[in-house]
Amino acid sequence: EVQLVESGGGLVRPGGSLRLSCETSGMTFITYEMSWVRQAPGKGLEWVSYINIGGSAIYYADSVKGRFTISRDNAKNSLYLQMNSLRAEDTAVYYCARRYCSTAGCLFDYWGQGTLVTVSS
Amino acid sequence: DIVLTQSPDFQSVTPKEKVTVTCRASQYIGSKLHWYQQKPGQSPKLLIKFASQSASGVPSRFSGSGSGTDFTLTINNLEPEDAATYYCHQSGSFPLTFGGGTKVEIK
């Protein structure tokens, strides 16, 4: 069974930092691209960042570019998101999502349960 | 950036009714459009992939259609457990984007 388990969320003051982790199991992690997607309270889904299999291709939403860093450790089957200079508008549930790719294209097929990040003084 | 515009934002329907949700892309995306269902307190679940292909285990009452810029999610014979928010998502180009969501309430 594929499992994605996020951790590392919590309450942080504006300007602070947090590092989220996503531990995966039941899948061959090294063969999947991965992303972070967030959801502010009562709002819709917002894609945050993407990393390819080897970590050589990385993309960010404009809203987090320069502040967030995505990374992965294929030996530990884990995905990370280092979040610096946090703002109130970064308050959200952060989901780790597996990106499945075929000849037809790619999509998010599995999601974690999410970890809540609250930025407040 | 590709903007996905969903409509309606909210729909209140009785069981066994038919629900139609539309998603319009600001640029051509072929069939790289997917639909997700999210129930309160849960993570999104893949319903329809590549515009019209049902994901594994999804009831046959859910179907998708469209290509290019205009897409539709249809729920036939609505069941009480279908109360949720539905999102479209394009995977054609970065930044990846989602529609604003359509909340379906059961009367």
PDB file of C-alpha atoms in Angstrom:
ATOM      1  CA  GLU A   1       0.000   0.000   0.000  1.00  0.00           C
ATOM      2  CA  VAL A   2       1.339   3.396  -1.002  1.00  0.00           C
ATOM      3  CA  GLN A   3       1.709   5.759   1.946  1.00  0.00           C
ATOM      4  CA  LEU A   4       2.901   9.344   2.118  1.00  0.00           C
ATOM      5  CA  VAL A   5       3.255  10.721   5.633  1.00  0.00           C
ATOM      6  CA  GLU A   6       4.020  14.379   6.175  1.00  0.00           C
ATOM      7  CA  SER A   7       5.498  15.811   9.356  1.00  0.00           C
ATOM      8  CA  GLY A   8       7.158  18.961  10.602  1.00  0.00           C
ATOM      9  CA  GLY A   9       4.230  21.359  10.635  1.00  0.00           C
ATOM     10  CA  GLY A  10       3.450  23.599  13.558  1.00  0.00           C
ATOM     11  CA  LEU A  11       3.128  27.151  14.799  1.00  0.00           C
ATOM     12  CA  VAL A  12       5.869  29.554  13.737  1.00  0.00           C
ATOM     13  CA  ARG A  13       6.260  33.320  13.977  1.00  0.00           C
ATOM     14  CA  PRO A  14       6.368  35.490  10.866  1.00  0.00           C
ATOM     15  CA  GLY A  15       9.884  35.472   9.458  1.00  0.00           C
ATOM     16  CA  GLY A  16      10.602  32.067  10.953  1.00  0.00           C
ATOM     17  CA  SER A  17      11.487  28.770   9.340  1.00  0.00           C
ATOM     18  CA  LEU A  18      10.171  25.227   9.237  1.00  0.00           C
ATOM     19  CA  ARG A  19      11.242  22.057   7.475  1.00  0.00           C
ATOM     20  CA  LEU A  20       8.546  19.684   6.311  1.00  0.00           C
ATOM     21  CA  SER A  21       9.219  16.034   5.618  1.00  0.00           C
ATOM     22  CA  CYS A  22       7.280  13.455   3.638  1.00  0.00           C
ATOM     23  CA  GLU A  23       8.188   9.856   4.289  1.00  0.00           C
ATOM     24  CA  THR A  24       6.976   7.408   1.662  1.00  0.00           C
ATOM     25  CA  SER A  25       6.464   3.666   1.691  1.00  0.00           C
ATOM     26  CA  GLY A  26       4.892   1.027  -0.507  1.00  0.00           C
ATOM     27  CA  MET A  27       6.361   2.599  -3.626  1.00  0.00           C
ATOM     28  CA  THR A  28       9.660   2.792  -5.461  1.00  0.00           C
ATOM     29  CA  PHE A  29      10.356   6.397  -4.499  1.00  0.00           C
ATOM     30  CA  ILE A  30      13.272   6.848  -6.869  1.00  0.00           C
ATOM     31  CA  THR A  31      10.984   6.352  -9.889  1.00  0.00           C
ATOM     32  CA  TYR A  32       8.520   9.132  -9.063  1.00  0.00           C
ATOM     33  CA  GLU A  33       8.490  12.870  -9.431  1.00  0.00           C
ATOM     34  CA  MET A  34       7.063  14.612  -6.372  1.00  0.00           C
ATOM     35  CA  SER A  35       5.384  17.855  -5.395  1.00  0.00           C
ATOM     36  CA  TRP A  36       4.113  19.880  -2.471  1.00  0.00           C
ATOM     37  CA  VAL A  37       0.585  21.300  -2.656  1.00  0.00           C
ATOM     38  CA  ARG A  38      -0.966  23.494   0.026  1.00  0.00           C
ATOM     39  CA  GLN A  39      -4.438  24.513   1.091  1.00  0.00           C
ATOM     40  CA  ALA A  40      -5.100  27.590   3.194  1.00  0.00           C
ATOM     41  CA  PRO A  41      -7.941  27.241   5.718  1.00  0.00           C
ATOM     42  CA  GLY A  42     -11.259  27.182   3.875  1.00  0.00           C
ATOM     43  CA  LYS A  43      -9.566  27.778   0.526  1.00  0.00           C
ATOM     44  CA  GLY A  44      -8.672  25.797  -2.576  1.00  0.00           C
ATOM     45  CA  LEU A  45      -5.604  23.842  -3.589  1.00  0.00           C
ATOM     46  CA  GLU A  46      -2.386  25.634  -4.544  1.00  0.00           C
ATOM     47  CA  TRP A  47       0.599  23.884  -6.070  1.00  0.00           C
ATOM     48  CA  VAL A  48       3.813  24.917  -4.287  1.00  0.00           C
ATOM     49  CA  SER A  49       6.807  23.074  -5.701  1.00  0.00           C
ATOM     50  CA  TYR A  50       7.997  20.171  -7.870  1.00  0.00           C
ATOM     51  CA  ILE A  51      11.111  18.038  -8.041  1.00  0.00           C
ATOM     52  CA  ASN A  52      12.020  15.439 -10.608  1.00  0.00           C
ATOM     53  CA  ILE A  53      13.440  12.010  -9.920  1.00  0.00           C
ATOM     54  CA  GLY A  54      17.073  12.996  -9.678  1.00  0.00           C
ATOM     55  CA  GLY A  55      16.516  16.456  -8.234  1.00  0.00           C
ATOM     56  CA  SER A  56      17.918  18.175 -11.312  1.00  0.00           C
ATOM     57  CA  ALA A  57      14.640  19.857 -12.275  1.00  0.00           C
ATOM     58  CA  ILE A  58      12.888  21.955  -9.658  1.00  0.00           C
ATOM     59  CA  TYR A  59      10.039  24.445  -9.988  1.00  0.00           C
ATOM     60  CA  TYR A  60       8.305  26.746  -7.533  1.00  0.00           C
ATOM     61  CA  ALA A  61       5.137  28.793  -7.441  1.00  0.00           C
ATOM     62  CA  ASP A  62       5.903  32.507  -7.635  1.00  0.00           C
ATOM     63  CA  SER A  63       4.391  32.934  -4.172  1.00  0.00           C
ATOM     64  CA  VAL A  64       7.191  30.911  -2.553  1.00  0.00           C
ATOM     65  CA  LYS A  65      10.112  31.353  -4.937  1.00  0.00           C
ATOM     66  CA  GLY A  66      13.260  32.426  -3.128  1.00  0.00           C
ATOM     67  CA  ARG A  67      11.872  31.425   0.280  1.00  0.00           C
ATOM     68  CA  PHE A  68      11.120  27.707  -0.037  1.00  0.00           C
ATOM     69  CA  THR A  69      13.470  24.909  -1.092  1.00  0.00           C
ATOM     70  CA  ILE A  70      12.339  21.459  -2.147  1.00  0.00           C
ATOM     71  CA  SER A  71      14.667  18.478  -1.905  1.00  0.00           C
ATOM     72  CA  ARG A  72      14.565  14.707  -1.783  1.00  0.00           C
ATOM     73  CA  ASP A  73      16.646  11.883  -0.356  1.00  0.00           C
ATOM     74  CA  ASN A  74      16.096   8.844  -2.517  1.00  0.00           C
ATOM     75  CA  ALA A  75      18.014   6.650  -0.075  1.00  0.00           C
ATOM     76  CA  LYS A  76      15.534   7.569   2.651  1.00  0.00           C
ATOM     77  CA  ASN A  77      12.443   7.538   0.369  1.00  0.00           C
ATOM     78  CA  SER A  78      11.717  11.034   1.586  1.00  0.00           C
ATOM     79  CA  LEU A  79      10.747  14.456   0.270  1.00  0.00           C
ATOM     80  CA  TYR A  80      11.419  17.732   2.058  1.00  0.00           C
ATOM     81  CA  LEU A  81      10.350  21.362   1.985  1.00  0.00           C
ATOM     82  CA  GLN A  82      12.508  23.946   3.719  1.00  0.00           C
ATOM     83  CA  MET A  83      10.401  27.027   4.341  1.00  0.00           C
ATOM     84  CA  ASN A  84      12.139  30.277   5.288  1.00  0.00           C
ATOM     85  CA  SER A  85      10.912  33.846   5.786  1.00  0.00           C
ATOM     86  CA  LEU A  86       7.448  32.549   6.517  1.00  0.00           C
ATOM     87  CA  ARG A  87       4.469  34.867   6.177  1.00  0.00           C
ATOM     88  CA  ALA A  88       0.936  34.754   7.502  1.00  0.00           C
ATOM     89  CA  GLU A  89      -0.277  33.887   4.023  1.00  0.00           C
ATOM     90  CA  ASP A  90       1.787  30.684   4.103  1.00  0.00           C
ATOM     91  CA  THR A  91      -0.608  29.325   6.732  1.00  0.00           C
ATOM     92  CA  ALA A  92      -2.028  26.158   5.213  1.00  0.00           C
ATOM     93  CA  VAL A  93      -2.176  22.402   5.251  1.00  0.00           C
ATOM     94  CA  TYR A  94       0.782  21.188   3.205  1.00  0.00           C
ATOM     95  CA  TYR A  95       0.308  17.998   1.222  1.00  0.00           C
ATOM     96  CA  CYS A  96       2.991  15.816  -0.273  1.00  0.00           C
ATOM     97  CA  ALA A  97       1.805  14.398  -3.615  1.00  0.00           C
ATOM     98  CA  ARG A  98       3.190  11.695  -5.851  1.00  0.00           C
ATOM     99  CA  ARG A  99       3.326  12.542  -9.535  1.00  0.00           C
ATOM    100  CA  TYR A 100       2.640   9.578 -11.747  1.00  0.00           C
ATOM    101  CA  CYS A 101       3.805   9.920 -15.343  1.00  0.00           C
ATOM    102  CA  SER A 102       2.883   7.911 -18.428  1.00  0.00           C
ATOM    103  CA  THR A 103       3.043   8.479 -22.163  1.00  0.00           C
ATOM    104  CA  ALA A 104      -0.198  10.447 -21.827  1.00  0.00           C
ATOM    105  CA  GLY A 105       1.287  12.832 -19.298  1.00  0.00           C
ATOM    106  CA  CYS A 106       1.573  13.231 -15.547  1.00  0.00           C
ATOM    107  CA  LEU A 107      -0.829  13.656 -12.639  1.00  0.00           C
ATOM    108  CA  PHE A 108      -1.000  13.466  -8.848  1.00  0.00           C
ATOM    109  CA  ASP A 109      -2.207   9.994  -7.982  1.00  0.00           C
ATOM    110  CA  TYR A 110      -1.420   9.722  -4.278  1.00  0.00           C
ATOM    111  CA  TRP A 111      -1.522  12.369  -1.559  1.00  0.00           C
ATOM    112  CA  GLY A 112      -0.457  12.403   2.049  1.00  0.00           C
ATOM    113  CA  GLN A 113      -2.792  13.372   4.870  1.00  0.00           C
ATOM    114  CA  GLY A 114      -1.180  16.794   5.163  1.00  0.00           C
ATOM    115  CA  THR A 115       0.604  18.740   7.880  1.00  0.00           C
ATOM    116  CA  LEU A 116      -0.653  22.083   9.172  1.00  0.00           C
ATOM    117  CA  VAL A 117       1.639  25.091   9.152  1.00  0.00           C
ATOM    118  CA  THR A 118       0.418  28.134  11.068  1.00  0.00           C
ATOM    119  CA  VAL A 119       2.320  31.393  10.778  1.00  0.00           C
ATOM    120  CA  SER A 120       1.266  33.781  13.488  1.00  0.00           C
ATOM    121  CA  SER A 121       2.714  36.037  16.144  1.00  0.00           C
TER     122      SER A 121
ATOM    123  CA  ASP B   1       0.153  30.733 -16.269  1.00  0.00           C
ATOM    124  CA  ILE B   2      -2.835  28.572 -17.146  1.00  0.00           C
ATOM    125  CA  VAL B   3      -5.906  29.690 -15.225  1.00  0.00           C
ATOM    126  CA  LEU B   4      -8.629  27.123 -14.618  1.00  0.00           C
ATOM    127  CA  THR B   5     -12.101  28.570 -14.103  1.00  0.00           C
ATOM    128  CA  GLN B   6     -14.595  26.240 -12.493  1.00  0.00           C
ATOM    129  CA  SER B   7     -18.338  26.720 -12.326  1.00  0.00           C
ATOM    130  CA  PRO B   8     -20.483  26.728 -10.375  1.00  0.00           C
ATOM    131  CA  ASP B   9     -18.753  27.522  -7.087  1.00  0.00           C
ATOM    132  CA  PHE B  10     -21.505  25.775  -5.159  1.00  0.00           C
ATOM    133  CA  GLN B  11     -24.332  23.411  -5.979  1.00  0.00           C
ATOM    134  CA  SER B  12     -27.020  22.049  -3.696  1.00  0.00           C
ATOM    135  CA  VAL B  13     -28.685  18.938  -5.094  1.00  0.00           C
ATOM    136  CA  THR B  14     -30.945  16.127  -3.994  1.00  0.00           C
ATOM    137  CA  PRO B  15     -29.892  12.473  -4.099  1.00  0.00           C
ATOM    138  CA  LYS B  16     -30.266  10.763  -7.476  1.00  0.00           C
ATOM    139  CA  GLU B  17     -29.976  14.082  -9.304  1.00  0.00           C
ATOM    140  CA  LYS B  18     -27.320  14.759 -11.913  1.00  0.00           C
ATOM    141  CA  VAL B  19     -24.467  17.178 -11.225  1.00  0.00           C
ATOM    142  CA  THR B  20     -22.423  18.918 -13.887  1.00  0.00           C
ATOM    143  CA  VAL B  21     -19.250  20.860 -13.115  1.00  0.00           C
ATOM    144  CA  THR B  22     -17.358  22.714 -15.786  1.00  0.00           C
ATOM    145  CA  CYS B  23     -13.719  23.725 -15.958  1.00  0.00           C
ATOM    146  CA  ARG B  24     -12.382  26.133 -18.549  1.00  0.00           C
ATOM    147  CA  ALA B  25      -8.664  26.554 -19.181  1.00  0.00           C
ATOM    148  CA  SER B  26      -7.201  29.887 -20.267  1.00  0.00           C
ATOM    149  CA  GLN B  27      -4.968  28.079 -22.767  1.00  0.00           C
ATOM    150  CA  TYR B  28      -5.047  24.853 -24.732  1.00  0.00           C
ATOM    151  CA  ILE B  29      -4.124  21.885 -22.505  1.00  0.00           C
ATOM    152  CA  GLY B  30      -5.203  18.960 -24.655  1.00  0.00           C
ATOM    153  CA  SER B  31      -6.395  16.252 -22.313  1.00  0.00           C
ATOM    154  CA  LYS B  32      -4.045  17.060 -19.428  1.00  0.00           C
ATOM    155  CA  LEU B  33      -6.919  17.851 -17.135  1.00  0.00           C
ATOM    156  CA  HIS B  34      -7.772  15.824 -14.057  1.00  0.00           C
ATOM    157  CA  TRP B  35     -10.562  15.896 -11.473  1.00  0.00           C
ATOM    158  CA  TYR B  36     -10.178  15.418  -7.720  1.00  0.00           C
ATOM    159  CA  GLN B  37     -12.717  14.952  -4.948  1.00  0.00           C
ATOM    160  CA  GLN B  38     -11.991  16.299  -1.496  1.00  0.00           C
ATOM    161  CA  LYS B  39     -14.157  15.603   1.516  1.00  0.00           C
ATOM    162  CA  PRO B  40     -13.838  17.688   4.703  1.00  0.00           C
ATOM    163  CA  GLY B  41     -10.718  16.831   6.679  1.00  0.00           C
ATOM    164  CA  GLN B  42      -9.396  14.548   3.955  1.00  0.00           C
ATOM    165  CA  SER B  43      -6.763  14.837   1.269  1.00  0.00           C
ATOM    166  CA  PRO B  44      -7.807  15.049  -2.400  1.00  0.00           C
ATOM    167  CA  LYS B  45      -8.668  11.829  -4.178  1.00  0.00           C
ATOM    168  CA  LEU B  46      -8.175  11.307  -7.927  1.00  0.00           C
ATOM    169  CA  LEU B  47     -11.488  10.745  -9.725  1.00  0.00           C
ATOM    170  CA  ILE B  48     -10.893  11.316 -13.423  1.00  0.00           C
ATOM    171  CA  LYS B  49      -7.542  11.438 -15.225  1.00  0.00           C
ATOM    172  CA  PHE B  50      -6.735  12.861 -18.651  1.00  0.00           C
ATOM    173  CA  ALA B  51     -10.184  14.414 -18.986  1.00  0.00           C
ATOM    174  CA  SER B  52     -12.212  11.245 -19.371  1.00  0.00           C
ATOM    175  CA  GLN B  53     -10.486   8.217 -17.847  1.00  0.00           C
ATOM    176  CA  SER B  54     -11.873   6.975 -14.552  1.00  0.00           C
ATOM    177  CA  ALA B  55      -9.318   6.381 -11.810  1.00  0.00           C
ATOM    178  CA  SER B  56      -9.123   2.982 -10.210  1.00  0.00           C
ATOM    179  CA  GLY B  57     -12.030   2.145  -7.924  1.00  0.00           C
ATOM    180  CA  VAL B  58     -14.107   5.200  -8.836  1.00  0.00           C
ATOM    181  CA  PRO B  59     -17.847   4.497  -9.161  1.00  0.00           C
ATOM    182  CA  SER B  60     -19.207   4.529 -12.697  1.00  0.00           C
ATOM    183  CA  ARG B  61     -21.568   7.409 -11.888  1.00  0.00           C
ATOM    184  CA  PHE B  62     -18.559   9.735 -12.181  1.00  0.00           C
ATOM    185  CA  SER B  63     -17.503  10.658 -15.718  1.00  0.00           C
ATOM    186  CA  GLY B  64     -15.464  13.303 -17.447  1.00  0.00           C
ATOM    187  CA  SER B  65     -15.399  14.789 -20.910  1.00  0.00           C
ATOM    188  CA  GLY B  66     -13.795  17.510 -22.931  1.00  0.00           C
ATOM    189  CA  SER B  67     -10.479  18.452 -24.447  1.00  0.00           C
ATOM    190  CA  GLY B  68      -8.565  21.554 -25.380  1.00  0.00           C
ATOM    191  CA  THR B  69      -9.932  24.241 -23.076  1.00  0.00           C
ATOM    192  CA  ASP B  70     -13.378  23.067 -21.983  1.00  0.00           C
ATOM    193  CA  PHE B  71     -13.989  20.171 -19.639  1.00  0.00           C
ATOM    194  CA  THR B  72     -16.897  18.693 -17.720  1.00  0.00           C
ATOM    195  CA  LEU B  73     -17.252  16.453 -14.695  1.00  0.00           C
ATOM    196  CA  THR B  74     -20.617  14.706 -14.467  1.00  0.00           C
ATOM    197  CA  ILE B  75     -21.995  12.860 -11.489  1.00  0.00           C
ATOM    198  CA  ASN B  76     -25.049  10.794 -12.377  1.00  0.00           C
ATOM    199  CA  ASN B  77     -27.502   9.523  -9.797  1.00  0.00           C
ATOM    200  CA  LEU B  78     -25.896  11.490  -6.943  1.00  0.00           C
ATOM    201  CA  GLU B  79     -25.315   9.583  -3.716  1.00  0.00           C
ATOM    202  CA  PRO B  80     -25.157  11.179  -0.235  1.00  0.00           C
ATOM    203  CA  GLU B  81     -21.472  10.232   0.037  1.00  0.00           C
ATOM    204  CA  ASP B  82     -20.708  12.427  -2.991  1.00  0.00           C
ATOM    205  CA  ALA B  83     -20.955  15.546  -0.826  1.00  0.00           C
ATOM    206  CA  ALA B  84     -17.525  17.082  -1.334  1.00  0.00           C
ATOM    207  CA  THR B  85     -15.554  19.777  -3.094  1.00  0.00           C
ATOM    208  CA  TYR B  86     -14.415  18.942  -6.611  1.00  0.00           C
ATOM    209  CA  TYR B  87     -11.293  20.431  -8.191  1.00  0.00           C
ATOM    210  CA  CYS B  88      -9.965  20.356 -11.718  1.00  0.00           C
ATOM    211  CA  HIS B  89      -6.180  20.382 -12.202  1.00  0.00           C
ATOM    212  CA  GLN B  90      -3.999  20.882 -15.250  1.00  0.00           C
ATOM    213  CA  SER B  91      -0.701  19.063 -15.534  1.00  0.00           C
ATOM    214  CA  GLY B  92       0.261  20.362 -18.955  1.00  0.00           C
ATOM    215  CA  SER B  93       2.712  23.031 -17.929  1.00  0.00           C
ATOM    216  CA  PHE B  94       4.317  24.693 -14.934  1.00  0.00           C
ATOM    217  CA  PRO B  95       3.157  26.344 -12.821  1.00  0.00           C
ATOM    218  CA  LEU B  96       0.705  23.540 -12.194  1.00  0.00           C
ATOM    219  CA  THR B  97      -2.706  24.956 -11.387  1.00  0.00           C
ATOM    220  CA  PHE B  98      -6.036  23.995  -9.895  1.00  0.00           C
ATOM    221  CA  GLY B  99      -9.517  25.309 -10.405  1.00  0.00           C
ATOM    222  CA  GLY B 100     -11.133  27.167  -7.544  1.00  0.00           C
ATOM    223  CA  GLY B 101     -13.301  24.225  -6.574  1.00  0.00           C
ATOM    224  CA  THR B 102     -16.997  23.364  -6.690  1.00  0.00           C
ATOM    225  CA  LYS B 103     -18.684  22.458  -3.437  1.00  0.00           C
ATOM    226  CA  VAL B 104     -21.505  19.957  -3.862  1.00  0.00           C
ATOM    227  CA  GLU B 105     -23.993  19.842  -1.013  1.00  0.00           C
ATOM    228  CA  ILE B 106     -26.649  17.204  -0.612  1.00  0.00           C
ATOM    229  CA  LYS B 107     -30.095  18.582   0.214  1.00  0.00           C
TER     230      LYS B 107
END
